[in-house]
Backbone as a ProteinNet text record, in pm:
[ID]
protein_1_A
[PRIMARY]
XXXXXXXXXXXXXXXXXXXXXXXXXXXXXXXXXXXXXXXXXXXXXXXXXXXXXXXXXXXXXXXXXXXXXXXXXXXXXXXXXXXXXXXXXXXXXXXXXXXXXXXXXXXXXXXXXXXXXXXXXXXXXXXXXXXXXXXXXXXXXXXXXXXXXXXXXXXXXXXXXXXXXXXXXXXXXXXXXXXXXXXXXXXXXXXXXXXXXXXXXXXXXXXXXXXXXXXXXXXXXXXXXXXXXXXXXXXXXXXXXXXXXXXXXXXXXXXXXX
[TERTIARY]
54.2	19	64	84.3	157.5	196	249.5	239.2	145.6	31	55.3	110.5	106.7	194.7	139	-4.1	-89.1	-151.3	-232	-346.4	-382.7	-528.6	-637.6	-570.8	-564.4	-542.3	-608.9	-715.8	-799.4	-739.1	-709.4	-689.1	-789.1	-818.9	-877.9	-859.1	-830.2	-746.7	-878.1	-1001.1	-1107.7	-1107.6	-1163.4	-1101.4	-977.5	-914	-784.5	-760.8	-820	-877.1	-959.5	-1019.1	-1165.8	-1088.5	-1010.7	-947.4	-815.1	-752.4	-657.8	-750.5	-856.2	-894.7	-991.7	-1064.6	-1085.6	-993.7	-858.3	-720.1	-687.3	-712.5	-605.3	-734.4	-840.9	-983.4	-938	-914.9	-948.9	-808.2	-700.9	-609.9	-603.7	-744.7	-741.5	-820.6	-845.6	-903.1	-1030.6	-1163	-1270.1	-1297.4	-1366.3	-1399.9	-1476.3	-1581.3	-1720.6	-1787.1	-1914.2	-2001.1	-1999.4	-1957.7	-2024.5	-2000.3	-2068.4	-2069.6	-1911.9	-1795.7	-1699.9	-1653.4	-1612.9	-1587.6	-1576	-1670.3	-1745.6	-1702.9	-1677.3	-1577.8	-1473.6	-1384	-1272.1	-1242.2	-1309.5	-1287.6	-1244.7	-1136.1	-1138.6	-1264.5	-1308.5	-1449.8	-1370	-1286.4	-1263.9	-1386.3	-1307.7	-1442	-1377.2	-1422.3	-1393.9	-1474.7	-1432.2	-1519.2	-1483.4	-1635.2	-1625	-1687.1	-1667.5	-1732.8	-1811.5	-1902.2	-2021.9	-2026.3	-1947.2	-1964.1	-2093.6	-2162.9	-2263	-2197.7	-2141.6	-2072.3	-1916.3	-1830.4	-1797.6	-1840.9	-1937.1	-2022.7	-1975.3	-1905.4	-1946.5	-2047.6	-2169	-2263.9	-2273.5	-2206.6	-2250.3	-2108.4	-2090	-1988.9	-2052.4	-1976.8	-2038	-1963	-1952.1	-1841.5	-1933.2	-1860.6	-1875.9	-1862.9	-1872.4	-1858.9	-1748.3	-1790.7	-1735.6	-1717.5	-1775.8	-1741	-1745.4	-1668.2	-1665.9	-1790.4	-1741.3	-1819.2	-1952.3	-1975.9	-2126.2	-2230.4	-2164.7	-2174.5	-2210.1	-2118.2	-2124	-2273.5	-2243.3	-2324.2	-2481.6	-2460	-2686.8	-2654.5	-2546.8	-2616.5	-2622.4	-2527.8	-2544.2	-2731.2	-2738.6	-2884.4	-2991.6	-2965.9	-3042.8	-3066.4	-2953.6	-2966.5	-3002	-2940.2	-2996.6	-3136.1	-3214.1	-3338	-3451	-3352.4	-3413.3	-3437	-3569.3	-3551.2	-3469.5	-3463	-3394.2	-3266.2	-3198.4	-3017.9	-3002.8	-2892.5	-2813.5	-2645.1	-2706.4	-2589	-2451.8	-2437.8	-2331.9	-2245.8	-2317.8	-2304.1	-2190.4	-2273.2	-2172.3	-2038.5	-1937.4	-1834.3	-1810.9	-1715.8	-1661.5	-1503.7	-1524.4	-1371.5	-1361.5	-1287.1	-1272.6	-1201	-1170.3	-1062.9	-1066.9	-1022.1	-998	-944.9	-1023	-957.6	-970.7	-862	-749.5	-920.7	-925	-1092.3	-1050.2	-898.9	-944.9	-952.7	-998.3	-1067.6	-1238.8	-1246.6	-1443.1	-1454.2	-1337	-1372.3	-1411.9	-1373.9	-1405.2	-1489.3	-1528.2	-1660.5	-1623	-1551.4	-1496.2	-1564.7	-1679.4	-1801.4	-1859	-1848.9	-1897.6	-1835.7	-1653.9	-1579.2	-1543.7	-1613.9	-1538.6	-1685.4	-1837	-1939.3	-1895.7	-1886.7	-1849.3	-1722.8	-1609.5	-1524.5	-1583	-1640.4	-1734	-1876.3	-1875.9	-2046	-2015.7	-1896	-1833.8	-1818.4	-1785.7	-1722.6	-1923	-2000.4	-2125.6	-2098.8	-2113	-2048.6	-2148.8	-2177.5	-2227.9	-2376	-2454.6	-2582.9	-2678.6	-2663.3	-2713.8	-2678.6	-2596.6	-2631.4	-2722	-2771.7	-2862.9	-3001.8	-3034.4	-3181.5	-3253.8	-3224.2	-3294.4	-3203.4	-3104.1	-3036	-2970.2	-2950.9	-2879.3	-3008.8	-3134.5	-3230.1	-3249.5	-3315.4	-3373.7	-3502.6	-3566	-3746.6	-3742.4	-3836.8	-3885.8	-4017.3	-4055.6	-4186.2	-4261.1	-4435.4	-4526.5	-4655.3	-4540.4	-4584.5	-4561.2	-4447.5	-4417.9	-4545.3	-4592.4	-4656.8	-4780.9	-4794.1	-4878.8	-4865.9	-4753.2	-4704.4	-4635.1	-4676	-4577.7	-4442.3	-4412.6	-4224.1	-4233.9	-4137.5	-4129.7	-4006.3	-3989.6	-3907.1	-3774.1	-3661.7	-3541.9	-3483.2	-3615.9	-3566.3	-3577.5	-3432.7	-3379.8	-3500.1	-3614.9	-3728.9	-3761.5	-3825.6	-3856.1	-3775.2	-3629.3	-3601.1	-3586.3	-3584	-3507.4	-3648.8	-3757.5	-3846.4	-3774.2	-3855.3	-3832.1	-3868.3	-3815.4	-3859.8	-3943.2	-4048.3	-4141.5	-4102.6	-4006.1	-3958.2	-3856	-3795.3	-3621	-3675.9	-3552.3	-3541.3	-3465.3	-3582.5	-3486.2	-3506.8	-3596	-3558.3	-3503.4	-3401.9	-3381.4	-3345.2	-3431.6	-3414.3	-3597.3	-3694.5	-3771.8	-3776	-3882.4	-3864.2	-3940.7	-3904	-3918.8	-3951.5	-3959.1	-3976.9	-4074.8	-4088.7	-4249.3	-4302.9	-4411.3	-4489.9	-4507.5	-4491.4	-4553.3	-4566.7	-4699.4	-4722.6	-4711.9	-4568.8	-4511.4	-4570.8	-4652	-4664	-4601.4	-4626.6	-4553.6	-4631.3	-4600.8	-4714.6	-4636	-4799.4	-4766.7	-4649.4	-4712.5	-4586.1	-4465.2	-4437.2	-4302.6	-4275.6	-4345.1	-4324.5	-4245.5	-4370.8	-4331.9	-4195.8	-4167.7	-4039.8	-3902	-3962.4	-3826.5	-3802.7	-3945.4	-3960.3	-3893.5	-3968.7	-3908	-3715.2	-3665.8	-3532.3	-3483	-3572.9	-3471.1	-3490.4	-3637.7	-3673.6	-3562.8	-3544.3	-3414.1	-3473.6	-3556.2	-3616.1	-3668.4	-3693.7	-3823.1	-3956.5	-4017.5	-4106.8	-4168.9	-4296.1	-4306.9	-4445.2	-4478.2	-4643.9	-4647.5	-4778	-4820.8	-4853.6	-4832.7	-4813.7	-4970.2	-4989	-5123.8	-5069.2	-5123.3	-5125.2	-5166.8	-5329.5	-5354.5	-5261.8	-5129.4	-5106.5	-5021	-4986.7	-4915.8	-4987.5	-5129.4	-5224	-5294.5	-5222.2	-5295.8	-5126.6	-5142.4	-5064.2	-5065.3	-4959.8	-4903.1	-4852.2	-4873.2	-4874.5	-4853.5	-4673.6	-4656.2	-4551.7	-4518	-4456.9	-4352.6	-4241.6	-4123.6	-4016.3	-3903.9	-3821.3	-3729.8	-3663.2	-3684.3	-3809.3	-3830.1	-3973.1	-3850.8	-3968.4	-3959.8	-4044.8	-4029.3	-4035.4	-4235.2	-4259.2	-4386	-4469.6	-4398.1	-4444.1	-4453.1	-4351.6	-4369.4	-4493	-4507.4	-4609.4	-4745.3	-4774.7	-4877.6	-4913.7	-4845.3	-4869.5	-4934	-4845.1	-4885.8	-5029.4	-5054.5	-5184.4	-5313.6	-5281.2	-5374.2	-5425.8	-5351.6	-5345.8	-5411.2	-5401.7	-5466.1	-5560.1	-5588.8	-5778.9	-5814.1	-5943.5	-6034	-5979	-5956.7	-5921.8	-5802.8	-5748.5	-5597.6	-5510.7	-5425.7	-5318.6	-5240.8	-5197.1	-5024.7	-5006.5	-4922	-4934.1	-4766	-4724.1	-4568	-4583	-4491	-4498.9	-4355.7	-4254	-4160.8	-4032.6	-4017.8	-3900.2	-3895.9	-4061.5	-4011	-4179.8	-4231.1	-4343.7	-4413.8	-4547.7	-4618.6	-4792.6	-4770.3	-4911.5	-4975.4	-5082.2	-5161.7	-5347.2	-5380.3	-5530.1	-5615.8	-5595.4	-5726.5	-5669.8	-5767.8	-5765	-5774.3	-5660.1	-5674.6	-5550.8	-5579.4	-5535.7	-5407.6	-5335.2	-5159.2	-5161	-5063.3	-5055	-4885	-4880.4	-4701.7	-4709.9	-4839.5	-4825.2	-4845.5	-4715.6	-4702.8	-4808.8	-4819.2	-4919.4	-4961.2	-5110.1	-5170.4	-5186.1	-5220.8	-5201.4	-5343.6	-5473.6	-5618	-5680.6	-5608.8	-5708.3	-5618.7	-5658.5	-5611.9	-5624.6	-5670.1	-5589.5	-5500.6	-5450.9	-5323.5	-5382.6	-5354.2	-5374.3	-5286	-5254.7	-5186.9	-5170.5	-5040.5	-5142	-5024.7	-5134.2	-5055.3	-5036.6
-156.1	15.5	107.8	190.5	325.3	417.8	514.4	602	715.4	794.9	913.9	1023	1122	1238.8	1342.2	1296.7	1452.3	1378.2	1457.1	1388.1	1508	1498.1	1602.3	1625.4	1778.9	1739.7	1879.3	1802.6	1920.3	1946.6	2087.9	2139.5	2153	2123.3	2145.1	2280.6	2360.7	2452.9	2471.9	2535.5	2479.6	2415.2	2302	2179.8	2168.7	2188.5	2208.5	2280.5	2403.5	2521.8	2446.1	2379.5	2326.9	2225.1	2093	2015	2111.2	2187.3	2267.6	2313.7	2392.5	2476.3	2344.3	2180.7	2123.3	2100	2043	1989.4	2094.7	2234.6	2373.2	2337.8	2321.1	2310.8	2160.8	2114.1	1947.7	1985.7	2078.1	2026.5	2090.2	2206.2	2239.8	2231.5	2229	2131.2	2226.8	2110.7	2188.1	2248.3	2350.2	2406.9	2405.7	2350.4	2377.7	2488	2466.9	2593.7	2683.1	2756.2	2812.9	3024	3081.4	3194.3	3268.3	3194.2	3258.5	3196.6	3101.1	3042.6	3154.1	3156.9	3265.4	3400	3452.9	3602.6	3599.8	3506	3459.3	3529.8	3434	3519.6	3665.4	3633.3	3835.5	3838.1	3975.3	4019	4007.2	3893.2	3870.9	3773.9	3830.6	3716.5	3567.7	3463.1	3313.1	3243.2	3117	2988	2952.9	2813.5	2752.2	2631.7	2533.6	2406.7	2447.3	2313.5	2297.6	2097.6	2093.7	1977.3	1905.2	1840	1756.3	1645.4	1596.9	1516.8	1483.2	1413.1	1340.8	1367.8	1418	1441	1566.8	1572	1736.4	1765.5	1855.2	1846.8	1966.5	2060.6	2204.8	2266.6	2357.6	2437.8	2586.6	2702.1	2822	2938.9	2999.5	3114.8	3252.4	3324.3	3477.4	3580.4	3677.9	3769.5	3880.3	3884.3	4019.4	3943	3924.3	3898.9	3770.6	3652	3470.4	3513.8	3595.6	3540.9	3571.9	3669.2	3739.8	3586.1	3551.4	3467.1	3345.6	3287.1	3169.9	3216.7	3246.5	3339.5	3267.4	3324.4	3339.7	3176.4	3107.6	2936.9	2883.7	2974.6	2922	2952.7	3109.7	3122.8	3015	2984.7	2860.2	2720.5	2726.3	2550.8	2543.3	2695.9	2636.3	2675.6	2716.9	2748.6	2615.9	2487.3	2386.1	2266	2156	2018.2	1957.5	1826.1	1734.9	1704.8	1856.5	1872.7	1964.7	1913.9	1972	2030.5	2190.8	2307.9	2214.6	2141.6	2051.8	2015	1911.1	1788	1924.3	2055.1	2132.5	2190.5	2212.7	2217.1	2275.8	2359.7	2439.4	2482.4	2489.5	2533.6	2644.4	2696.8	2851	2905.6	2931.9	2918.2	3137.9	3144.5	3356.8	3321.4	3322.8	3372.8	3477.6	3523.2	3663.3	3688.4	3804.6	3896.8	3854.7	3832.8	3788.9	3634.5	3549	3420.3	3438.9	3612.2	3612.1	3587	3577.3	3559.7	3429	3324	3181.8	3136.8	3210.8	3124.6	2972.3	3014.3	2957.8	2835.1	2918.4	2772.9	2714.4	2742.9	2642.6	2548.5	2547.9	2470.6	2401.3	2437.7	2342.1	2174.4	2294.6	2255.8	2097.1	2132.2	2017.2	1941.6	1932.4	1886.8	1783.4	1815.5	1700.5	1657.4	1689.6	1647.1	1511.6	1501.5	1392.5	1288.4	1341.8	1224.7	1163.3	1281.6	1204.5	1261.7	1440	1540	1588.8	1702.2	1821.2	1786	1728.1	1711.2	1838.1	1911.6	2022.1	2176.3	2110.8	2204.7	2223.4	2097.2	2070.8	2084.5	2043.6	2010	2181	2301.5	2399.5	2460.1	2409.8	2495.1	2658.1	2632.1	2739.8	2891.3	2836	2920.6	3029.8	3124.7	3252.3	3195.6	3327.4	3344.1	3295.7	3179.9	3136.4	3245.2	3348	3437.9	3338.3	3414	3357.5	3318.9	3283.2	3162.2	3047.7	3057.1	2903.8	2842.9	2936.5	2890.4	2823.3	2810	2677.1	2555.1	2522	2444.6	2383.9	2211.9	2096.1	2093.4	2089.2	2028.5	1867.9	1910.6	1807.3	1699.3	1575.9	1506.9	1511	1495.9	1505.9	1675.7	1764.7	1879.1	1946.5	2030.5	2091.5	2055.9	2172.9	2247.2	2119.7	2023.4	1920.3	1802.1	1807	1715.1	1761.9	1937.8	1962.2	2115.6	2085.6	2223.7	2332.7	2419.7	2504.3	2508.5	2531	2512.5	2618.6	2583.4	2687.5	2688.5	2620.6	2586.2	2664.6	2742.7	2803.7	2918.9	2913	3014.4	3164.8	3242.6	3387.9	3454.5	3501.2	3657	3669.2	3747.8	3720.4	3880	3981.7	4108.5	4153.5	4283.1	4303.5	4382.8	4346.1	4347.3	4496.6	4591.8	4738	4806.2	4915.9	5055.7	4979.5	5038.5	4985.5	5065.8	5065.9	5169.5	5128.6	5258.4	5211.1	5138	5046.4	4941.2	4786.8	4793	4716	4655.9	4703	4690	4747	4688.6	4760.8	4704.1	4840.1	4847.1	4678.2	4667.4	4525.2	4572	4686.2	4688.7	4715.1	4761.6	4727.2	4543.8	4491.5	4395.7	4288.9	4308.4	4263.1	4271.5	4401.6	4432.7	4373.6	4388.5	4296.5	4163.5	4055.5	3951.2	3876.8	4003.9	3962.2	3959.4	4041	4043.3	3916.8	3877.2	3763.2	3629	3613.9	3472.1	3439.4	3309.9	3254.3	3173.5	3220	3185.8	3288.1	3302.4	3402.2	3405.1	3502.8	3570.4	3665.4	3615	3775.5	3740.4	3904.2	3942.6	4047.6	4060.6	4171.5	4288.9	4399.9	4502.4	4587.1	4669.7	4736.9	4869	4976.4	5109.5	5092.1	4975.2	4978.7	4916.4	4854.9	4779.5	4901.9	5008.3	5112.1	5129.2	5153.5	5173.2	5078	4921.2	4845.2	4817.8	4762.3	4766.9	4644.1	4522	4433.6	4387.1	4252.8	4261.3	4149	4097.1	3964.4	3944.8	3794.6	3764.8	3823.9	3848.9	3906.3	3753.8	3800.5	3736.9	3647.9	3574.1	3500.9	3431.5	3429.2	3338.7	3309.5	3168.5	3124.1	3178.7	3136.3	3193.3	3146.8	3011.2	3033.6	3151.1	3195.1	3264.4	3395.9	3411.8	3582.2	3553.2	3467.5	3470.3	3462.1	3365.3	3393.1	3479.7	3546.3	3693.1	3834	3787.2	3857.2	3859.4	3700.1	3675.5	3680	3673.4	3748.1	3868	3924.1	4094.3	4121.4	4064.7	4118.5	4064.2	4205	4251.5	4090	4040.3	3899	3886.4	3741.4	3739.8	3735.7	3744.9	3722.4	3582.4	3529.5	3428.6	3412.9	3383.4	3295.3	3138.8	3115	3011	2991.5	2863.9	2805	2766	2676.5	2650.5	2532.6	2456.3	2383.5	2469.4	2552.8	2660.1	2803.3	2848.9	2950	3026.6	3112	3172.7	3303.6	3221.1	3386.9	3434.8	3564.5	3602.8	3705.4	3661.2	3743.9	3763.9	3860.4	3871.5	3836.4	3645.8	3538.4	3439.1	3346.7	3220.3	3115.9	3083	2920.9	2858.4	2715.2	2553.4	2593.3	2568.3	2552.9	2396.4	2314.7	2195.9	2152.3	2268.9	2250.4	2245.8	2346.8	2369.5	2275.3	2345.7	2245.4	2301.2	2457.5	2441.5	2598.8	2666.2	2782.1	2836.7	2986.5	3056.8	3176.7	3120.9	3234.1	3308.4	3370.8	3427.7	3418.7	3371.6	3294.1	3139.2	3095.9	2944	2912.1	2770.9	2778.6	2572.1	2585.1	2443.9	2409.2	2252	2175.2	2079	2053.3	1974.2	1891.3	1727.1	1640.9	1501.2
-4	31.3	28.5	-70.1	-94.6	13.2	52.7	159.4	99.9	234.6	106.2	268.7	124.7	187.3	191.3	264.5	299.2	394.3	491.4	603.1	602	668.6	806	935.7	941.8	1115	1182.3	1270	1334.7	1434.6	1479.9	1583.2	1706.2	1795.3	1883.4	2022	1965.5	2070.3	2216.3	2194.1	2261.2	2358.4	2304.8	2406.7	2480	2394.2	2548.4	2621	2640.5	2740.1	2834.2	2774.9	2839.6	2940.4	2872.9	2976.5	3041.3	3036.7	3117.1	3257.4	3262.7	3329.5	3387.1	3365.9	3462.7	3520.1	3480.1	3539.4	3635.6	3592.6	3723.3	3863.3	3822.3	3948.8	4013.2	3936.4	4027.5	4126.7	4075.1	4173.9	4298	4308.2	4438.4	4531.7	4677.9	4696.8	4747.1	4746.3	4791.8	4929.5	4962.3	5073.6	5142.8	5200.2	5208.5	5225.1	5154.6	5111.1	5245.2	5275.5	5385.8	5349.3	5437.9	5442.4	5440.5	5530	5583.2	5447.3	5403.4	5300.8	5141.8	5121.7	5046.8	5074.4	5178.2	5155.3	5120.1	5224.3	5151.9	5019.7	4933.2	4796.2	4788.5	4678.3	4634.1	4490	4484.9	4374.3	4261.2	4166.4	4031.5	3966.2	3827.9	3764.4	3727.4	3741.3	3727.6	3704.1	3714	3701.9	3838.2	3889.3	4005.2	3981.6	4060.3	4037.5	4171	4227	4304.4	4321.8	4454.2	4459.4	4556.8	4556.4	4643.8	4687	4844.9	4869.1	4794.3	4734.8	4615.4	4508	4476.1	4316.3	4244.7	4123.7	4109.1	4016.4	4058.2	4010	3939.2	4009	3853.8	3870.5	3697.6	3741.3	3698.3	3699.4	3594.4	3595.9	3586.5	3528.8	3621.5	3679.8	3781.2	3659.4	3570.3	3486.7	3524.6	3721.5	3785.8	3880.8	4004.8	4108	4144.7	4200.7	4186.8	4403.3	4486.4	4574.1	4548	4506.7	4466.5	4388.6	4280.1	4303.8	4279.6	4409.5	4490.5	4594.5	4652.5	4771.5	4697.5	4580.5	4553.2	4533.7	4511.5	4517.9	4637.5	4697.9	4883.9	4945.1	4859.1	4977.4	4921.8	4775.5	4719.5	4758.1	4808.8	4819.6	5001.3	5057	5185.5	5212.2	5120.1	5106.4	5072.3	5061.8	5009.9	5097.1	5065.8	5147.9	5065.5	5118.8	5054.4	5057.7	5097.8	5107.6	5184.3	5250.6	5402.1	5289.3	5311.6	5298.3	5330.8	5419.4	5511.8	5427.6	5302.6	5214.9	5100.2	5090	4933.3	4950.9	4898.5	4865.5	4723.7	4763.6	4631	4592.5	4461.6	4402.7	4291.7	4260.9	4238.9	4161.1	4079.8	3965.7	3926.6	3928.5	3900.4	3756.2	3663.4	3501.3	3457.5	3399.1	3299	3184.2	3255.3	3121.5	2998.5	2962	2827.6	2791.3	2875.6	2835.5	2792.3	2840.5	2794.2	2689	2557	2435.1	2395.3	2459.6	2443.9	2517.6	2652.8	2732.9	2793.8	2879.6	3024.1	3036.8	3089.3	3131.6	3037.3	2956.5	2834	2792.4	2845.9	2780.3	2898	3056.4	3132.6	3134.1	3120.1	3100	2965.7	2896.2	2751.1	2780.3	2922	2933.2	3044.3	3145.1	3251.5	3221.6	3124.3	3032.5	3027.3	2901.4	2839.3	2952.6	3057.9	3195.8	3235	3211.9	3298.2	3417.6	3451.7	3568.5	3529.2	3630.2	3630.1	3619.5	3687.5	3656.9	3691.7	3729.5	3826.8	3646.7	3568.7	3447	3357.6	3365.9	3318.5	3363.5	3522.9	3550.9	3621.9	3566.4	3564.3	3724.1	3756.9	3892.5	3923.8	3767	3750.6	3715.1	3691.7	3678	3707.9	3686.8	3776.2	3772.4	3820.9	3780.3	3680.5	3648.2	3568.3	3443.9	3540	3461.6	3507.8	3432	3536.8	3394.7	3321.1	3214.9	3248.4	3355.2	3394.7	3493.8	3556	3714.3	3686.6	3608.1	3580.8	3521.1	3418.8	3405.1	3505.8	3516	3592.5	3618.5	3743.1	3708.3	3689.9	3574.6	3549.2	3599.4	3641.1	3710.1	3666.1	3792.2	3780.4	3737.7	3740.8	3708	3874.6	3940.6	4093.8	4128.1	4112.6	4217.7	4266.4	4200	4218.2	4277	4282.3	4360.9	4526.7	4522.4	4611.2	4628.6	4662.2	4683.7	4796.6	4760.7	4836.3	5051.8	5121.1	5206.9	5328.7	5332.1	5454.3	5552.2	5584	5753	5757.9	5630.1	5672.5	5748.6	5845.9	5941.7	5874.9	5831.1	5738.7	5769.5	5871.5	5944.7	6093	6102.1	6249.3	6288.2	6247.9	6299.4	6271.1	6254.8	6201	6087.5	6040.5	5902.5	5826.3	5827.7	5814.1	5906.1	5890.4	6021	6097.9	6193.5	6260.8	6358.3	6327.3	6439.3	6593.9	6670.2	6796.5	6907.6	6784.9	6834.9	6797.4	6701.9	6677.2	6533.8	6499.4	6351.3	6227.4	6109.6	6006.4	5893.2	5756.7	5677.5	5557.6	5538.5	5474.1	5340.5	5228.1	5153.6	5196	5347.8	5379.2	5385.1	5451	5484.4	5321.1	5259.2	5122.9	5065.2	5062.4	4989	5090.4	5235.9	5285.2	5240.4	5243.1	5288.5	5127	4985.3	4870.8	4946.2	4967.6	5031.3	5066.1	5184.8	5264.8	5217.6	5209.1	5169	5058.4	5116.2	5038.6	4894.2	4836.7	4672.7	4642.3	4532.8	4418.5	4506.2	4578.7	4586	4491.8	4396	4300.3	4325	4312.1	4365.7	4288.7	4325.1	4217.6	4334.7	4317.9	4397.9	4420.1	4526	4519	4608.9	4565.3	4696.8	4822.1	4767.4	4916.3	5018.4	4936.3	5083.8	5169.1	5138.2	5248.3	5350.4	5286	5429.3	5523.4	5499.1	5574.3	5659.1	5779.3	5864.2	5952	5974.6	5995.4	6159.7	6210.8	6338.7	6286.9	6339	6332.5	6433	6505.8	6632.6	6559.1	6697.5	6737.9	6695.6	6572.1	6521.8	6605.9	6582.6	6414.6	6427.5	6244.2	6178.7	6066.2	6030.6	5967.2	5838	5702.6	5530.8	5592.9	5654.1	5684.1	5719.8	5878.5	5914.8	5868.6	5828.9	5742.7	5622.5	5557.9	5424.7	5505.4	5598.7	5705.4	5733.1	5803.9	5817	5738.1	5564.6	5501.3	5432.5	5470.8	5369.1	5493.8	5568.4	5673	5664.1	5603.2	5641.8	5442.2	5341.5	5248.2	5203.8	5127.2	5078.8	5027	5052.6	4987.5	4844.8	4821.2	4687.6	4624.3	4768.3	4699.8	4754.4	4685	4747.3	4746.8	4761.2	4811.7	4784.3	4699.2	4640.4	4657.5	4727	4731	4617.2	4488.1	4408.5	4454.9	4330.1	4436.2	4388.6	4355.2	4324.6	4410.4	4369.4	4377.9	4515.7	4507.5	4575.4	4526	4484.4	4362.7	4435.8	4409.4	4506.1	4398	4396.3	4324.6	4368.3	4278.3	4352.9	4291.5	4294.7	4227.3	4286.3	4318.2	4407.7	4253.1	4264.3	4170.5	4192.5	4104.1	4117.8	4017.8	4095.9	4012.7	4021.1	3864.4	3916.5	4010.3	4006.5	4036	4205.2	4289.1	4407.1	4495.3	4642.6	4747.9	4837.1	4872.2	4969.7	4922.6	4976.5	4941.2	5045.6	5091.5	5204.1	5087.9	5184	5157	5250.2	5345.4	5453.8	5523.6	5613.8	5728.7	5726.1	5581.8	5612	5499.3	5563.8	5538.7	5445.1	5314.1	5275.8	5212.1	5228.9	5203.7	5073.8	4978.7	4921.8	4865.9	4875	4896.9	4738.4
[MASK]
++++++++++++++++++++++++++++++++++++++++++++++++++++++++++++++++++++++++++++++++++++++++++++++++++++++++++++++++++++++++++++++++++++++++++++++++++++++++++++++++++++++++++++++++++++++++++++++++++++++++++++++++++++++++++++++++++++++++++++++++++++++++++++++++++

């Protein structure tokens, strides 16, 4: 057989970069996912990995600040059931801004996906508020929100929410705004000017998410409903059923869905 004097050669620079990023992260020792460890990070762009036990479950990037991005995941996981934040650990790699054009996150995902890793990159873990159109859809099996639903017993408030009056009450408007910030998951609601003139009395902190939502619900005008969905909470001036709801708050009534 005659020897060929020519052949094709394909150089995959992006694959090489992805493999190098993965190797650099694997050289690091995972740290527990705690606020202390997160706050020790420098506010620089980069890539990171999340582990659940020994399993590599997610890789992501931070365009500006690694600690801000990783803390967002800390809050999300802390407010979920079926998972303990103590199971979680992370590693981070500060990445030169010149890497931005080659999408280091995608390089890492592709590198680990071929090994059957990073399942949370494909189950909705990194999603933000899915929007009102998704409220009435049923959450699929294997979705992060279905496997790890929100924890309504999560202790989220350690101090009074909003400015209080002499009698200890707070305006419903202030309470809603503060609750939106304090809850470890999305709380989407329709606002109303009437909320500024409604004052709410609630127990002394610490409060659970349920305590806050119960106080809000008892103070709402008739016809309003708070709905706990697998991954977030919504509040609208309409009483209706949702296929994936786990709990409804209707005035003083709490209805659990089994």
